[in-house]
């Protein structure tokens, strides 16, 4: 079974608007972590934000926030005030267990329009 | 700190050839990983290591081998290259303990097998 599901292959967003990227996960481990990474066209993987399963508050990092709904097993990324430089592929990933392996979703391509 | 470095950046192999992808990190991280990313897809774990002398298989280990003789280095060996191994290969590392355990990624090696 898929551990991470990202159902939006591609999205368009107008500059300065907010965009929400969906991510649902599947695990029976009570201790896990959820990550979002950005991959621009240059190919590198850039860490954006992290949410631990026991964290009470939703994570925020600048213009990035994570909408964590534990009962629904969802961890959606919200990018506020989109910029042209936000155009990239975005991956949701989950860490389980003590070896810190990551399982990645298929990704969502975001294109920001001027 | 250079972070995670990978060599080479690009390589073209003929079917049946062998090669080693090099990965080095200078952050004294215990945990290291090799992922592959096929076009338009998420990353899949090939092999990982939780410390020098310890390696384990990930989701897609067939056709690959690894070794971890030092904390810093985690080379990935391809024996008898096949077209199905055409992919971008990422090495990553993270520290043990703490709450975030963000994985730091190298810039990737783009491999084509013809």
mmCIF file of C-alpha atoms in Angstrom:
data_model
loop_
_atom_site.group_PDB
_atom_site.id
_atom_site.type_symbol
_atom_site.label_atom_id
_atom_site.label_comp_id
_atom_site.label_asym_id
_atom_site.label_seq_id
_atom_site.Cartn_x
_atom_site.Cartn_y
_atom_site.Cartn_z
ATOM 1 C CA UNK A 1 0.000 0.000 0.000
ATOM 2 C CA UNK A 2 1.127 3.526 -0.712
ATOM 3 C CA UNK A 3 2.492 5.178 2.397
ATOM 4 C CA UNK A 4 2.304 8.708 1.003
ATOM 5 C CA UNK A 5 -0.320 9.855 -1.480
ATOM 6 C CA UNK A 6 -0.203 13.137 -3.349
ATOM 7 C CA UNK A 7 -3.242 13.299 -5.594
ATOM 8 C CA UNK A 8 -2.501 16.554 -7.441
ATOM 9 C CA UNK A 9 0.008 15.953 -10.233
ATOM 10 C CA UNK A 10 0.085 19.638 -11.201
ATOM 11 C CA UNK A 11 -1.279 22.969 -10.047
ATOM 12 C CA UNK A 12 -1.303 26.525 -11.315
ATOM 13 C CA UNK A 13 -1.397 29.473 -8.942
ATOM 14 C CA UNK A 14 -1.406 33.204 -9.494
ATOM 15 C CA UNK A 15 1.477 35.192 -8.069
ATOM 16 C CA UNK A 16 0.767 36.503 -4.543
ATOM 17 C CA UNK A 17 -2.031 33.990 -3.978
ATOM 18 C CA UNK A 18 -1.925 31.034 -1.573
ATOM 19 C CA UNK A 19 -1.835 27.408 -2.688
ATOM 20 C CA UNK A 20 -2.508 24.199 -0.769
ATOM 21 C CA UNK A 21 -0.782 20.955 -1.692
ATOM 22 C CA UNK A 22 -2.461 17.787 -0.480
ATOM 23 C CA UNK A 23 -0.706 14.906 1.238
ATOM 24 C CA UNK A 24 -2.219 11.886 2.968
ATOM 25 C CA UNK A 25 -0.212 9.199 4.695
ATOM 26 C CA UNK A 26 -0.645 5.695 6.018
ATOM 27 C CA UNK A 27 1.149 4.330 9.061
ATOM 28 C CA UNK A 28 0.418 2.312 12.176
ATOM 29 C CA UNK A 29 3.485 3.622 13.990
ATOM 30 C CA UNK A 30 2.451 6.175 16.663
ATOM 31 C CA UNK A 31 5.789 7.976 16.260
ATOM 32 C CA UNK A 32 6.459 9.407 12.816
ATOM 33 C CA UNK A 33 7.509 12.590 11.093
ATOM 34 C CA UNK A 34 6.242 14.338 8.004
ATOM 35 C CA UNK A 35 8.434 16.409 5.703
ATOM 36 C CA UNK A 36 7.952 18.598 2.676
ATOM 37 C CA UNK A 37 10.741 19.061 0.157
ATOM 38 C CA UNK A 38 10.945 21.371 -2.837
ATOM 39 C CA UNK A 39 12.687 20.314 -6.042
ATOM 40 C CA UNK A 40 13.215 23.157 -8.535
ATOM 41 C CA UNK A 41 14.037 22.474 -12.166
ATOM 42 C CA UNK A 42 17.742 22.487 -11.253
ATOM 43 C CA UNK A 43 17.104 19.197 -9.448
ATOM 44 C CA UNK A 44 18.291 19.689 -5.889
ATOM 45 C CA UNK A 45 16.129 18.676 -2.920
ATOM 46 C CA UNK A 46 15.388 21.553 -0.559
ATOM 47 C CA UNK A 47 13.901 20.900 2.889
ATOM 48 C CA UNK A 48 10.912 23.151 3.648
ATOM 49 C CA UNK A 49 9.100 22.080 6.777
ATOM 50 C CA UNK A 50 8.714 19.270 9.328
ATOM 51 C CA UNK A 51 5.830 18.064 11.507
ATOM 52 C CA UNK A 52 6.244 15.435 14.225
ATOM 53 C CA UNK A 53 3.354 13.135 15.080
ATOM 54 C CA UNK A 54 3.333 14.329 18.683
ATOM 55 C CA UNK A 55 3.580 18.024 17.866
ATOM 56 C CA UNK A 56 0.508 19.861 19.155
ATOM 57 C CA UNK A 57 0.869 22.887 16.920
ATOM 58 C CA UNK A 58 0.943 23.024 13.142
ATOM 59 C CA UNK A 59 4.453 23.717 11.866
ATOM 60 C CA UNK A 60 5.245 27.027 10.182
ATOM 61 C CA UNK A 61 8.395 28.232 8.416
ATOM 62 C CA UNK A 62 8.090 31.672 6.874
ATOM 63 C CA UNK A 63 5.576 31.454 4.014
ATOM 64 C CA UNK A 64 5.182 27.699 4.488
ATOM 65 C CA UNK A 65 2.739 26.155 6.908
ATOM 66 C CA UNK A 66 1.664 22.581 7.400
ATOM 67 C CA UNK A 67 -1.993 21.813 8.012
ATOM 68 C CA UNK A 68 -1.689 18.664 10.118
ATOM 69 C CA UNK A 69 -4.903 16.696 10.652
ATOM 70 C CA UNK A 70 -3.840 13.575 12.515
ATOM 71 C CA UNK A 71 -7.224 11.832 12.594
ATOM 72 C CA UNK A 72 -7.544 12.240 8.826
ATOM 73 C CA UNK A 73 -3.870 11.323 8.312
ATOM 74 C CA UNK A 74 -3.280 14.377 6.213
ATOM 75 C CA UNK A 75 -0.396 16.849 6.165
ATOM 76 C CA UNK A 76 -1.155 19.517 3.590
ATOM 77 C CA UNK A 77 1.402 22.177 2.718
ATOM 78 C CA UNK A 78 0.190 25.765 2.402
ATOM 79 C CA UNK A 79 2.347 28.259 0.548
ATOM 80 C CA UNK A 80 1.192 31.810 1.149
ATOM 81 C CA UNK A 81 1.853 34.797 -1.119
ATOM 82 C CA UNK A 82 3.231 32.676 -3.972
ATOM 83 C CA UNK A 83 6.282 33.914 -5.815
ATOM 84 C CA UNK A 84 7.595 33.018 -9.266
ATOM 85 C CA UNK A 85 10.488 31.247 -7.565
ATOM 86 C CA UNK A 86 8.027 28.842 -5.937
ATOM 87 C CA UNK A 87 7.513 27.098 -9.274
ATOM 88 C CA UNK A 88 8.878 23.614 -8.611
ATOM 89 C CA UNK A 89 7.994 20.031 -7.766
ATOM 90 C CA UNK A 90 6.954 19.498 -4.144
ATOM 91 C CA UNK A 91 7.295 16.205 -2.332
ATOM 92 C CA UNK A 92 5.668 15.028 0.851
ATOM 93 C CA UNK A 93 7.638 12.387 2.774
ATOM 94 C CA UNK A 94 7.195 10.377 5.949
ATOM 95 C CA UNK A 95 9.742 9.024 8.424
ATOM 96 C CA UNK A 96 8.902 5.965 10.482
ATOM 97 C CA UNK A 97 10.972 4.028 12.938
ATOM 98 C CA UNK A 98 14.436 4.568 14.351
ATOM 99 C CA UNK A 99 16.362 4.262 11.099
ATOM 100 C CA UNK A 100 14.819 7.485 9.806
ATOM 101 C CA UNK A 101 14.075 6.164 6.327
ATOM 102 C CA UNK A 102 11.839 8.386 4.218
ATOM 103 C CA UNK A 103 8.937 7.299 2.035
ATOM 104 C CA UNK A 104 8.111 9.837 -0.649
ATOM 105 C CA UNK A 105 4.940 10.681 -2.499
ATOM 106 C CA UNK A 106 4.880 11.086 -6.284
ATOM 107 C CA UNK A 107 5.040 14.857 -6.021
ATOM 108 C CA UNK A 108 3.006 17.863 -7.138
ATOM 109 C CA UNK A 109 4.254 20.308 -9.743
ATOM 110 C CA UNK A 110 3.418 23.915 -8.928
ATOM 111 C CA UNK A 111 3.557 26.602 -11.597
ATOM 112 C CA UNK A 112 3.235 30.200 -10.445
ATOM 113 C CA UNK A 113 1.824 32.591 -13.044
ATOM 114 C CA UNK A 114 2.697 36.304 -13.122
ATOM 115 C CA UNK B 1 30.825 22.579 5.513
ATOM 116 C CA UNK B 2 30.363 21.173 2.037
ATOM 117 C CA UNK B 3 27.380 19.083 3.238
ATOM 118 C CA UNK B 4 26.701 16.043 1.045
ATOM 119 C CA UNK B 5 28.782 15.770 -2.106
ATOM 120 C CA UNK B 6 28.261 13.322 -4.951
ATOM 121 C CA UNK B 7 30.422 12.416 -7.921
ATOM 122 C CA UNK B 8 30.065 12.241 -10.828
ATOM 123 C CA UNK B 9 27.289 14.689 -11.760
ATOM 124 C CA UNK B 10 26.525 12.903 -15.013
ATOM 125 C CA UNK B 11 27.453 9.546 -16.478
ATOM 126 C CA UNK B 12 26.538 7.484 -19.514
ATOM 127 C CA UNK B 13 27.082 3.740 -19.241
ATOM 128 C CA UNK B 14 26.737 0.949 -21.735
ATOM 129 C CA UNK B 15 24.631 -2.078 -20.865
ATOM 130 C CA UNK B 16 26.664 -4.486 -18.770
ATOM 131 C CA UNK B 17 29.214 -1.940 -17.561
ATOM 132 C CA UNK B 18 29.817 -1.263 -13.878
ATOM 133 C CA UNK B 19 30.423 1.909 -11.930
ATOM 134 C CA UNK B 20 30.549 3.349 -8.437
ATOM 135 C CA UNK B 21 28.670 6.470 -7.440
ATOM 136 C CA UNK B 22 30.524 8.303 -4.710
ATOM 137 C CA UNK B 23 28.893 10.042 -1.742
ATOM 138 C CA UNK B 24 30.637 11.906 1.069
ATOM 139 C CA UNK B 25 29.257 13.967 3.932
ATOM 140 C CA UNK B 26 31.204 16.173 6.324
ATOM 141 C CA UNK B 27 28.505 16.674 8.968
ATOM 142 C CA UNK B 28 29.433 13.606 11.036
ATOM 143 C CA UNK B 29 26.001 12.105 10.376
ATOM 144 C CA UNK B 30 25.470 8.506 11.381
ATOM 145 C CA UNK B 31 22.700 7.782 8.906
ATOM 146 C CA UNK B 32 23.149 7.749 5.147
ATOM 147 C CA UNK B 33 20.814 6.828 2.293
ATOM 148 C CA UNK B 34 20.733 6.215 -1.435
ATOM 149 C CA UNK B 35 17.587 7.046 -3.393
ATOM 150 C CA UNK B 36 16.740 6.900 -7.064
ATOM 151 C CA UNK B 37 14.305 9.203 -8.823
ATOM 152 C CA UNK B 38 12.805 8.162 -12.124
ATOM 153 C CA UNK B 39 11.428 10.904 -14.420
ATOM 154 C CA UNK B 40 8.356 12.630 -12.975
ATOM 155 C CA UNK B 41 8.333 10.388 -9.911
ATOM 156 C CA UNK B 42 9.147 10.505 -6.234
ATOM 157 C CA UNK B 43 12.294 9.131 -4.662
ATOM 158 C CA UNK B 44 12.660 5.452 -3.842
ATOM 159 C CA UNK B 45 15.085 4.113 -1.255
ATOM 160 C CA UNK B 46 17.775 1.774 -2.577
ATOM 161 C CA UNK B 47 20.019 1.152 0.442
ATOM 162 C CA UNK B 48 20.743 2.823 3.732
ATOM 163 C CA UNK B 49 23.234 2.725 6.578
ATOM 164 C CA UNK B 50 22.875 3.585 10.256
ATOM 165 C CA UNK B 51 26.608 3.642 10.888
ATOM 166 C CA UNK B 52 29.991 2.482 9.668
ATOM 167 C CA UNK B 53 29.925 -1.231 8.895
ATOM 168 C CA UNK B 54 26.108 -1.452 8.888
ATOM 169 C CA UNK B 55 24.009 -1.413 5.726
ATOM 170 C CA UNK B 56 20.513 -2.549 4.870
ATOM 171 C CA UNK B 57 18.248 -2.854 1.842
ATOM 172 C CA UNK B 58 15.571 -0.361 0.998
ATOM 173 C CA UNK B 59 12.638 -0.648 -1.358
ATOM 174 C CA UNK B 60 14.546 -1.185 -4.647
ATOM 175 C CA UNK B 61 17.964 -2.790 -3.916
ATOM 176 C CA UNK B 62 18.247 -5.197 -6.860
ATOM 177 C CA UNK B 63 21.227 -4.495 -9.103
ATOM 178 C CA UNK B 64 23.041 -2.387 -6.504
ATOM 179 C CA UNK B 65 25.523 -2.844 -3.685
ATOM 180 C CA UNK B 66 26.821 -0.537 -0.970
ATOM 181 C CA UNK B 67 29.502 -0.417 1.661
ATOM 182 C CA UNK B 68 30.133 1.881 4.623
ATOM 183 C CA UNK B 69 33.678 1.628 5.861
ATOM 184 C CA UNK B 70 33.779 5.167 7.291
ATOM 185 C CA UNK B 71 31.234 7.589 8.736
ATOM 186 C CA UNK B 72 31.839 10.012 5.877
ATOM 187 C CA UNK B 73 31.577 7.803 2.790
ATOM 188 C CA UNK B 74 28.749 5.699 1.391
ATOM 189 C CA UNK B 75 29.481 4.542 -2.189
ATOM 190 C CA UNK B 76 26.837 2.882 -4.353
ATOM 191 C CA UNK B 77 27.996 0.202 -6.780
ATOM 192 C CA UNK B 78 26.145 -0.728 -9.954
ATOM 193 C CA UNK B 79 27.121 -4.082 -11.415
ATOM 194 C CA UNK B 80 26.026 -5.048 -14.934
ATOM 195 C CA UNK B 81 24.177 -1.842 -15.706
ATOM 196 C CA UNK B 82 20.738 -2.156 -17.315
ATOM 197 C CA UNK B 83 18.530 0.465 -19.059
ATOM 198 C CA UNK B 84 16.100 0.194 -16.109
ATOM 199 C CA UNK B 85 18.800 1.789 -13.951
ATOM 200 C CA UNK B 86 18.626 5.017 -15.939
ATOM 201 C CA UNK B 87 17.668 7.489 -13.225
ATOM 202 C CA UNK B 88 18.847 10.328 -11.016
ATOM 203 C CA UNK B 89 20.561 9.069 -7.879
ATOM 204 C CA UNK B 90 20.522 11.043 -4.664
ATOM 205 C CA UNK B 91 22.597 10.446 -1.578
ATOM 206 C CA UNK B 92 21.339 11.847 1.734
ATOM 207 C CA UNK B 93 22.372 11.901 5.364
ATOM 208 C CA UNK B 94 20.920 12.765 8.749
ATOM 209 C CA UNK B 95 21.987 12.746 12.368
ATOM 210 C CA UNK B 96 20.758 10.348 15.014
ATOM 211 C CA UNK B 97 18.513 11.690 17.749
ATOM 212 C CA UNK B 98 16.751 15.028 18.012
ATOM 213 C CA UNK B 99 13.261 15.832 16.839
ATOM 214 C CA UNK B 100 13.577 16.877 13.219
ATOM 215 C CA UNK B 101 16.115 14.564 11.569
ATOM 216 C CA UNK B 102 15.907 16.452 8.307
ATOM 217 C CA UNK B 103 17.703 14.554 5.580
ATOM 218 C CA UNK B 104 20.343 16.577 3.766
ATOM 219 C CA UNK B 105 20.604 15.687 0.106
ATOM 220 C CA UNK B 106 23.482 15.757 -2.313
ATOM 221 C CA UNK B 107 23.059 17.390 -5.736
ATOM 222 C CA UNK B 108 22.382 14.063 -7.474
ATOM 223 C CA UNK B 109 24.020 11.976 -10.188
ATOM 224 C CA UNK B 110 22.202 11.674 -13.496
ATOM 225 C CA UNK B 111 22.891 8.224 -14.948
ATOM 226 C CA UNK B 112 21.926 7.030 -18.411
ATOM 227 C CA UNK B 113 22.366 3.389 -19.447
ATOM 228 C CA UNK B 114 22.320 2.780 -23.195
#
